[in-house]
Coordinates of C-alpha atoms in Angstrom, one line a residue:
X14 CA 129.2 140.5 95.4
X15 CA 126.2 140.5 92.9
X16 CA 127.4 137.4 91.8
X17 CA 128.1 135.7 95.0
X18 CA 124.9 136.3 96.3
X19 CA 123.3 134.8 92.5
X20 CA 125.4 131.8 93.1
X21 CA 124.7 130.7 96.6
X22 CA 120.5 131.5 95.6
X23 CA 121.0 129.1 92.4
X24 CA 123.1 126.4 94.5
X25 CA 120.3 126.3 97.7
X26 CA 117.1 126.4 95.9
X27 CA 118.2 124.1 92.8
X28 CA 116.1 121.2 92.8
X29 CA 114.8 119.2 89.5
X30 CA 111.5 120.0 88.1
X31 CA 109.0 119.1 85.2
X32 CA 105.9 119.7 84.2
X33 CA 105.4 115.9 82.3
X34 CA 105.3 114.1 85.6
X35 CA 104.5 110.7 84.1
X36 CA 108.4 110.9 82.9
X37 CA 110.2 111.1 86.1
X38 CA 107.4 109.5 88.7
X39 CA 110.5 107.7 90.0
X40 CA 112.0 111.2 91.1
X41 CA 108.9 112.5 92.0
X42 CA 108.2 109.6 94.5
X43 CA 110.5 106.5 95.4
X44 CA 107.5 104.6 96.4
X45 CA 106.7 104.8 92.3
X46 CA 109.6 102.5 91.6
X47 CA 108.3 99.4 90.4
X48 CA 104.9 100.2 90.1
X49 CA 103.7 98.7 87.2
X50 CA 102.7 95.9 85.0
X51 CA 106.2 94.5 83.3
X52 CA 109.6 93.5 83.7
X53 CA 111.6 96.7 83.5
X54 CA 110.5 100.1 82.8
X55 CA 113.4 102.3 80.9
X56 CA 112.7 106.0 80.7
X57 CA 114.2 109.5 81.1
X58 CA 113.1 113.1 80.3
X59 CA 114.8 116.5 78.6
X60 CA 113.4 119.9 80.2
X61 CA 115.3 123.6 78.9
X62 CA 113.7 126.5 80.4
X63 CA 114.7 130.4 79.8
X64 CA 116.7 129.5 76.8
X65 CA 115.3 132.4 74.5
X66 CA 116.8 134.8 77.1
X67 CA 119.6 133.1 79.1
X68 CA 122.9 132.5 77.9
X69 CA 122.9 129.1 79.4
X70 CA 119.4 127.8 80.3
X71 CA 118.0 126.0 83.0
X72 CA 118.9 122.2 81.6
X73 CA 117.5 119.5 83.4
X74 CA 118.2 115.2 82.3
X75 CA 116.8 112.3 84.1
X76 CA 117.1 108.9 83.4
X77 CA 116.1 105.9 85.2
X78 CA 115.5 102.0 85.1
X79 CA 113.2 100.0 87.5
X80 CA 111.5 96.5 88.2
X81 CA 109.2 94.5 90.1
X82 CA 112.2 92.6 91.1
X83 CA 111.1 90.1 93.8
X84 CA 107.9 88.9 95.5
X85 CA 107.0 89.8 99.0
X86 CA 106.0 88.6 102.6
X87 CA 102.7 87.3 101.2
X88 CA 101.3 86.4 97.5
X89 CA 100.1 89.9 96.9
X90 CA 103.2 92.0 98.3
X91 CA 106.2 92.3 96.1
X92 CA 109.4 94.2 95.9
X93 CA 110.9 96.8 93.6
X94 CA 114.2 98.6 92.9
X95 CA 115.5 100.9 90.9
X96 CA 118.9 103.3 89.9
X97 CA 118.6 106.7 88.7
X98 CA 120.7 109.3 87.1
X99 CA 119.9 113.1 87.2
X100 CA 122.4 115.9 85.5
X101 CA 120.7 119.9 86.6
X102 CA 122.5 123.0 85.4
X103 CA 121.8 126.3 85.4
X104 CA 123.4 130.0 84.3
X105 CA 126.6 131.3 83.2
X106 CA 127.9 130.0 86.7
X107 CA 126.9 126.8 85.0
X108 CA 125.8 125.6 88.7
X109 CA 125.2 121.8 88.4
X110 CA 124.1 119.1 90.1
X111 CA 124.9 115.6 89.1
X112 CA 123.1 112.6 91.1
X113 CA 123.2 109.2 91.1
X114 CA 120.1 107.1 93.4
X115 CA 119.5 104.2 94.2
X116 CA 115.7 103.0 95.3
X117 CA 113.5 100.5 97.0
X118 CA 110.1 100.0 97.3
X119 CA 107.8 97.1 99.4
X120 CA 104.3 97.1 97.5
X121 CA 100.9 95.7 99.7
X122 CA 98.1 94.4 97.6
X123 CA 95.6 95.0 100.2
X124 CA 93.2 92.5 98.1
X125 CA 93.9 89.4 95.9
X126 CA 92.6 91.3 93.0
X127 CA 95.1 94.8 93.9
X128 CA 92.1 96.7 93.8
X129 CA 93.5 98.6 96.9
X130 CA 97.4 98.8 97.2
X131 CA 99.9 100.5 99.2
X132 CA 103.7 101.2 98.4
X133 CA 106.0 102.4 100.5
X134 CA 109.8 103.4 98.8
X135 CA 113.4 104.3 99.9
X136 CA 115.7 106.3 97.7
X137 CA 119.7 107.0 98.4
X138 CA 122.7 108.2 97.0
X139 CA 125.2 110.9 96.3
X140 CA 124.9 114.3 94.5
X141 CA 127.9 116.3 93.3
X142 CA 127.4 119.8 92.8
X143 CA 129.8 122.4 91.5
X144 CA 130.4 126.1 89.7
X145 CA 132.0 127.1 86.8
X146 CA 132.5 130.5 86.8
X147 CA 134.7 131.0 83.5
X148 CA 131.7 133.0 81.7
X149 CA 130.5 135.0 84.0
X150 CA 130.7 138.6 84.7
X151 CA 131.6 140.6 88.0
X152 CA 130.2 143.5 89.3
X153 CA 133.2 144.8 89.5
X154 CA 133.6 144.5 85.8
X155 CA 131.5 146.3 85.0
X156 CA 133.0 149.0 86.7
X157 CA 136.3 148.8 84.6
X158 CA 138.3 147.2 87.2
X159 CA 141.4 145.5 85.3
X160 CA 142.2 141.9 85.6
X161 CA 140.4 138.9 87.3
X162 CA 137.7 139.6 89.8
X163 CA 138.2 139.8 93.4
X164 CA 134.8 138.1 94.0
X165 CA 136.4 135.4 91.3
X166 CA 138.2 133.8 94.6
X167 CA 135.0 133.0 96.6
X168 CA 133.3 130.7 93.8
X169 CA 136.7 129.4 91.5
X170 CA 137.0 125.3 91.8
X171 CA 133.8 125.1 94.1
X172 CA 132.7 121.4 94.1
X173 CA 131.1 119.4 97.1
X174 CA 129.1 116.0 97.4
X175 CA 126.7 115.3 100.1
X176 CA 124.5 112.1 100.7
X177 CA 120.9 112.3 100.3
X178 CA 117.9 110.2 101.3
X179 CA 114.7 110.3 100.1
X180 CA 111.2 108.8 101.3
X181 CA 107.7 108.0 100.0
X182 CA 104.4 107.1 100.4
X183 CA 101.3 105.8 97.5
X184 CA 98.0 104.6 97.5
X185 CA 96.3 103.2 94.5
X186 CA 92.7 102.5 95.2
X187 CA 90.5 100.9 91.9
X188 CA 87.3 102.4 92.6
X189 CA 85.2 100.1 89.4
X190 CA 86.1 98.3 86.2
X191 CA 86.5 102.0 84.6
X192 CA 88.0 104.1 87.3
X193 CA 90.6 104.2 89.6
X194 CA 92.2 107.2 92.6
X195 CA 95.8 107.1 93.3
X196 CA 98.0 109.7 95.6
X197 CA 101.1 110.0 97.0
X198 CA 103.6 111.9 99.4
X199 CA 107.2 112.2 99.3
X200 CA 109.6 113.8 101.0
X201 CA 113.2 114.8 100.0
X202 CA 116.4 115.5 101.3
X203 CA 115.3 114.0 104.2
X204 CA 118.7 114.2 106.2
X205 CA 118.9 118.4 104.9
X206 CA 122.4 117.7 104.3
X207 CA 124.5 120.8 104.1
X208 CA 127.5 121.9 101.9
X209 CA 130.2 124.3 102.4
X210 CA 130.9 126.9 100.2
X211 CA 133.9 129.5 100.2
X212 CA 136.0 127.1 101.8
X213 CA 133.4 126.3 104.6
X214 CA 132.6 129.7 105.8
X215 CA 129.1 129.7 104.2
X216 CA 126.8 126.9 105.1
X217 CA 124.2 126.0 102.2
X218 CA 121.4 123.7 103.8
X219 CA 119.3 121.5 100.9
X220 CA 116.1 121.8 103.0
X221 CA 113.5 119.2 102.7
X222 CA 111.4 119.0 99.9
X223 CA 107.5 117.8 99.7
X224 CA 105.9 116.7 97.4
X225 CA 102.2 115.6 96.8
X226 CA 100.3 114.1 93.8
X227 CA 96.8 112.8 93.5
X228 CA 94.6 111.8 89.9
X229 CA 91.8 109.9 89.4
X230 CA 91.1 108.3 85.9
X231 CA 87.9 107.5 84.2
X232 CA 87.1 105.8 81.1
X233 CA 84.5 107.7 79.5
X234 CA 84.4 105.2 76.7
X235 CA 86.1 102.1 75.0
X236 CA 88.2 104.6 73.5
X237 CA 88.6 107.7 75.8
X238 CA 89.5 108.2 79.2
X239 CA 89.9 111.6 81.5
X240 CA 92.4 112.1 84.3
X241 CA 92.5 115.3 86.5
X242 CA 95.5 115.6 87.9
X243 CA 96.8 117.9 90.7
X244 CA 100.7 118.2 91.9
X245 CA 102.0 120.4 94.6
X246 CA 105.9 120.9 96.3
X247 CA 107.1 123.0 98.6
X248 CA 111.0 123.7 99.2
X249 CA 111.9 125.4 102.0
X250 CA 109.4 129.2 101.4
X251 CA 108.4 128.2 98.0
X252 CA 105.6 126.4 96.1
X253 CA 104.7 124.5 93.6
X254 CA 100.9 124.0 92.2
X255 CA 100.2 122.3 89.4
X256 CA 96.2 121.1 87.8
X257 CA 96.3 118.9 85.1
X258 CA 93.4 117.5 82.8
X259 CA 94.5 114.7 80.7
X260 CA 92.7 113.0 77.7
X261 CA 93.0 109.9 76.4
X262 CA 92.7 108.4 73.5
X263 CA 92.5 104.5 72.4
X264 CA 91.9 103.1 69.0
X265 CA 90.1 99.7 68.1
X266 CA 89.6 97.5 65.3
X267 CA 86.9 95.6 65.0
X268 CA 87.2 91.6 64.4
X269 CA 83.6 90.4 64.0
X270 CA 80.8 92.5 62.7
X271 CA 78.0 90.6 64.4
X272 CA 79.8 90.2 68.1
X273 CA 81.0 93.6 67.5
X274 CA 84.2 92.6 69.3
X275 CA 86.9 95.3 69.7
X276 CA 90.9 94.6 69.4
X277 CA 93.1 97.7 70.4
X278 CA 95.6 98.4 68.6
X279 CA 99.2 99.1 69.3
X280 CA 98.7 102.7 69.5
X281 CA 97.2 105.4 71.9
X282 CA 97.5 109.5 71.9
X283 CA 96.9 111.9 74.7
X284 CA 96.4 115.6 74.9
X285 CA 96.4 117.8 78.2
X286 CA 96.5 121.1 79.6
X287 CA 97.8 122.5 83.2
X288 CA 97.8 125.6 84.7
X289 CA 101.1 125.9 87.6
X290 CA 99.6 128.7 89.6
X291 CA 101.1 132.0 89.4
X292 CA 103.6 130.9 86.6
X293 CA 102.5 129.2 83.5
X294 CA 99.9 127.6 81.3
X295 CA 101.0 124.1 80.6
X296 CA 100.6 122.2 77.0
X297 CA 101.1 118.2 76.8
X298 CA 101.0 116.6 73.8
X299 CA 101.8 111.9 74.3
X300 CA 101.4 109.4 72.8
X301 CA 102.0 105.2 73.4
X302 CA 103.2 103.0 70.2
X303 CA 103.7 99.3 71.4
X304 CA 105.8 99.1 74.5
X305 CA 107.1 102.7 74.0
X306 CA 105.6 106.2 75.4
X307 CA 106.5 109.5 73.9
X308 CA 105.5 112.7 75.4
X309 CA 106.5 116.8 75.0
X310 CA 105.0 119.7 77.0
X311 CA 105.5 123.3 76.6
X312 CA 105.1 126.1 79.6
X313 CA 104.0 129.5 78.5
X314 CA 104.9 131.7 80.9
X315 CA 102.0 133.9 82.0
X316 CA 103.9 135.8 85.5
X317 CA 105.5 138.6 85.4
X318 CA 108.5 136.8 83.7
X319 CA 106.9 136.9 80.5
X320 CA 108.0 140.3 79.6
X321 CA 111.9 138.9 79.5
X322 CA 111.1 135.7 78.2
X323 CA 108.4 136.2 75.5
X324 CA 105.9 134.3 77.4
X325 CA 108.1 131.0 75.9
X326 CA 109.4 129.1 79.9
X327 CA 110.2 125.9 79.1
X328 CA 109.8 122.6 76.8
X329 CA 110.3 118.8 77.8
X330 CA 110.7 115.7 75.8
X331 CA 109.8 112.4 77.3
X332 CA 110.3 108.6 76.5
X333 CA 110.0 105.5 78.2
X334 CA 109.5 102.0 77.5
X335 CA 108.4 99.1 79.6
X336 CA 109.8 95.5 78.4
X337 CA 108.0 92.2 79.6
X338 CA 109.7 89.4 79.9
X339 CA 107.6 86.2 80.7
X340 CA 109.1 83.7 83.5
X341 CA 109.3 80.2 82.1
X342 CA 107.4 77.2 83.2
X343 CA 109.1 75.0 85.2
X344 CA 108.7 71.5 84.1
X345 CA 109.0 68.5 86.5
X346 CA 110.7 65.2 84.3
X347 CA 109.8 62.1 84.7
X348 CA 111.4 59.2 83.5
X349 CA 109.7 55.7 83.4
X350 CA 111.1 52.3 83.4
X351 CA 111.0 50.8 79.7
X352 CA 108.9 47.4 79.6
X353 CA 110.2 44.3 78.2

C-alpha cells in the first residue's frame, strides 16, 4: 500500500510551480492577463526538478497567449483575455495533470496617466489528471510475490477531470518617473473541486491555493535598475516563500556628443538571486533582444534534500515575446464637386 499512499500524496498536493515568475504571471495571477504594453503577449516556461535522482522528474510546461483585447467602461479602463495550456507530471506513477484555462481581466486606470491602476481577473477551465502505473514497483514486489500486484487494481486506468476557477487581484501604483510598487493576490481552485479515486471510494479534495506577490522597481541609472521581489503560496498546510533581488541592465548608444542624447538599444540582460525559505538558493540569469525575453534559473537545493539530490533541485527555461500591432487611422473621404 506504499504505493497507494505515494499516489494519492502526489495527485492532492500537485500544483504547478516556478521559481522565474515573470514566465507564467498569467498562472500565477489571472488579473496579470493583459497587463501590458502591446498587442499580444506569447510566452511559456520549461521547469525539471529531481531529475539527477528520479527516474521520471518533476516536469512542469506552460504556455499561454494574452491581449489587451477591448477598451472599457471609461477611457482609461480596458479589457483583457487570455487561454492557457499547462501539462504537470511527476514519478514513475507518471501522475499528470493536463489543463486547459481560459481568462479575463477588467483593468482601472485610476488616473489619465495609469499612474495608479487596478485589475481584477477571472480564470476557468478543465484539468484532466491521470496515473500511469506501468513502471512502478509494489511493495509487494519487493517481497517476491509472483505476478501483477494486488495494489496494481486500486491505481490501473485512473483518469478524472474536474472544473476549476480561479480569481485575482493587482495593484500597480507608479510611485515617480523612476520607480514603481505593484502587488497582487490570487486565489486558486476556488470551487476545491474534488476527484474520485479507486472507483470513488477515496475523495481527493484540490484545496485552495493563495498566492501573494509584491516588487518594487527602481532605476538606479539610465542603464540599471533593481527590483526586490517577494512571492509567497500556501496550499492547503504547506508554504511557499520566495525573496528575489533582480538587476537590470540597459545599454545606450549615444547619437550626439554635445546633447549627449542616449538611444537604447534592442537589447537588455538581467541577473538575480532568490532564496525560497527552507528549500533552495535560487539563480536567474535573462535577458530581452527586441520584442523577445529569454530567461533560465537554477535551484540549488540547500534542505535536507540535498543529500539525495546533490544539492542540484531544479532548472527552468523561459521565453516570451510581446507583438505590437498598431490600429490604423481611420480616414474620413471626401469627395468634392468638380468645377466647370
Amino acid at each position: 500500500m506504499i504505493c497507494i499512499c505515494i499516489s494519492i500524496q502526489l495527485l492532492n498536493a500537485q500544483d504547478l510551480h516556478v521559481t522565474n515568475y515573470n514566465f507564467a504571471k498569467p498562472y500565477f495571477n489571472p488579473a496579470e492577463v493583459g497587463s501590458f504594453s502591446g498587442t499580444i503577449r506569447l510566452g511559456g516556461i520549461y521547469r525539471e526538478q529531481f531529475s539527477n535522482f528520479i527516474h521520471k522528474p518533476y516536469q512542469t510546461v506552460l504556455f499561454y497567449m494574452d491581449s489587451p483585447v477591448s477598451n472599457g467602461l471609461r477611457p482609461s479602463h480596458w479589457i483583457g483575455s487570455g487561454l492557457q495550456l499547462s501539462l504537470d507530471r511527476a514519478g514513475d506513477l507518471v501522475v499528470q495533470n493536463i489543463g486547459i484555462m481560459g481568462s479575463l481581466s477588467y483593468h482601472i486606470g485610476l488616473d489619465t496617466k495609469y499612474k495608479n491602476v487596478i485589475a481584477l481577473g477571472f480564470q476557468f477551465g478543465n484539468i484532466q489528471r491521470s496515473v500511469n502505473p506501468n513502471r512502478a514497483v509494489f511493495q509487494d514486489q519487493f517481497e517476491g510475490s509472483l505476478g501483477a500486484s494486488k495494489d496494481l487494481h486500486f491505481i490501473q486506468d485512473y483518469k478524472d477531470n474536474y472544473q476549476d476557477y480561479n480569481v485575482g487581484l493587482k495593484f500597480t501604483h507608479k510611485l515617480s518617473s523612476y520607480s514603481n510598487f505593484d502587488a497582487g493576490l490570487a486565489v486558486l481552485h476556488l470551487a476545491q473541486p474534488n476527484i474520485r479515486f479507486k472507483d470513488g471510494q477515496i475523495d481527493n479534495p484540490i484545496y485552495r491555493r493563495i498566492n501573494l506577490n509584491a516588487s518594487y522597481g527602481i532605476d538606479l541609472s539610465d542603464e540599471m535598475s533593481l527590483t526586490p521581489v517577494l512571492y509567497f503560496s500556501k496550499y492547503s498546510n504547506a508554504y511557499n516563500t520566495s525573496v528575489q533581488l533582480l538587476w537590470n541592465y540597459r545599454f545606450f548608444e549615444k547619437s550626439d556628443k554635445k546633447q549627449k542624447i542616449k538611444i537604447p538599444k534592442d537589447y537588455q540582460i538581467s541577473l538575480g538571486v532568490g532564496y525560497r525559505i527552507q528549500d533552495a538558493i535560487q539563480f536567474i540569469v535573462g535577458g530581452i533582444y527586441k520584442q523577445w525575453k529569454f530567461g533560465f534559473a537554477y535551484d540549488m537545493t540547500v534542505s535536507s534534500a540535498s543529500q539525495f539530490d546533490n544539492y542540484y533541485g531544479a532548472y527552468e527555461v523561459g521565453i516570451s515575446r510581446i507583438l505590437s500591432y498598431p490600429k490604423k487611422p481611420k480616414v474620413v473621404s471626401k469627395f468634392y464637386c468638380p468645377r466647370f
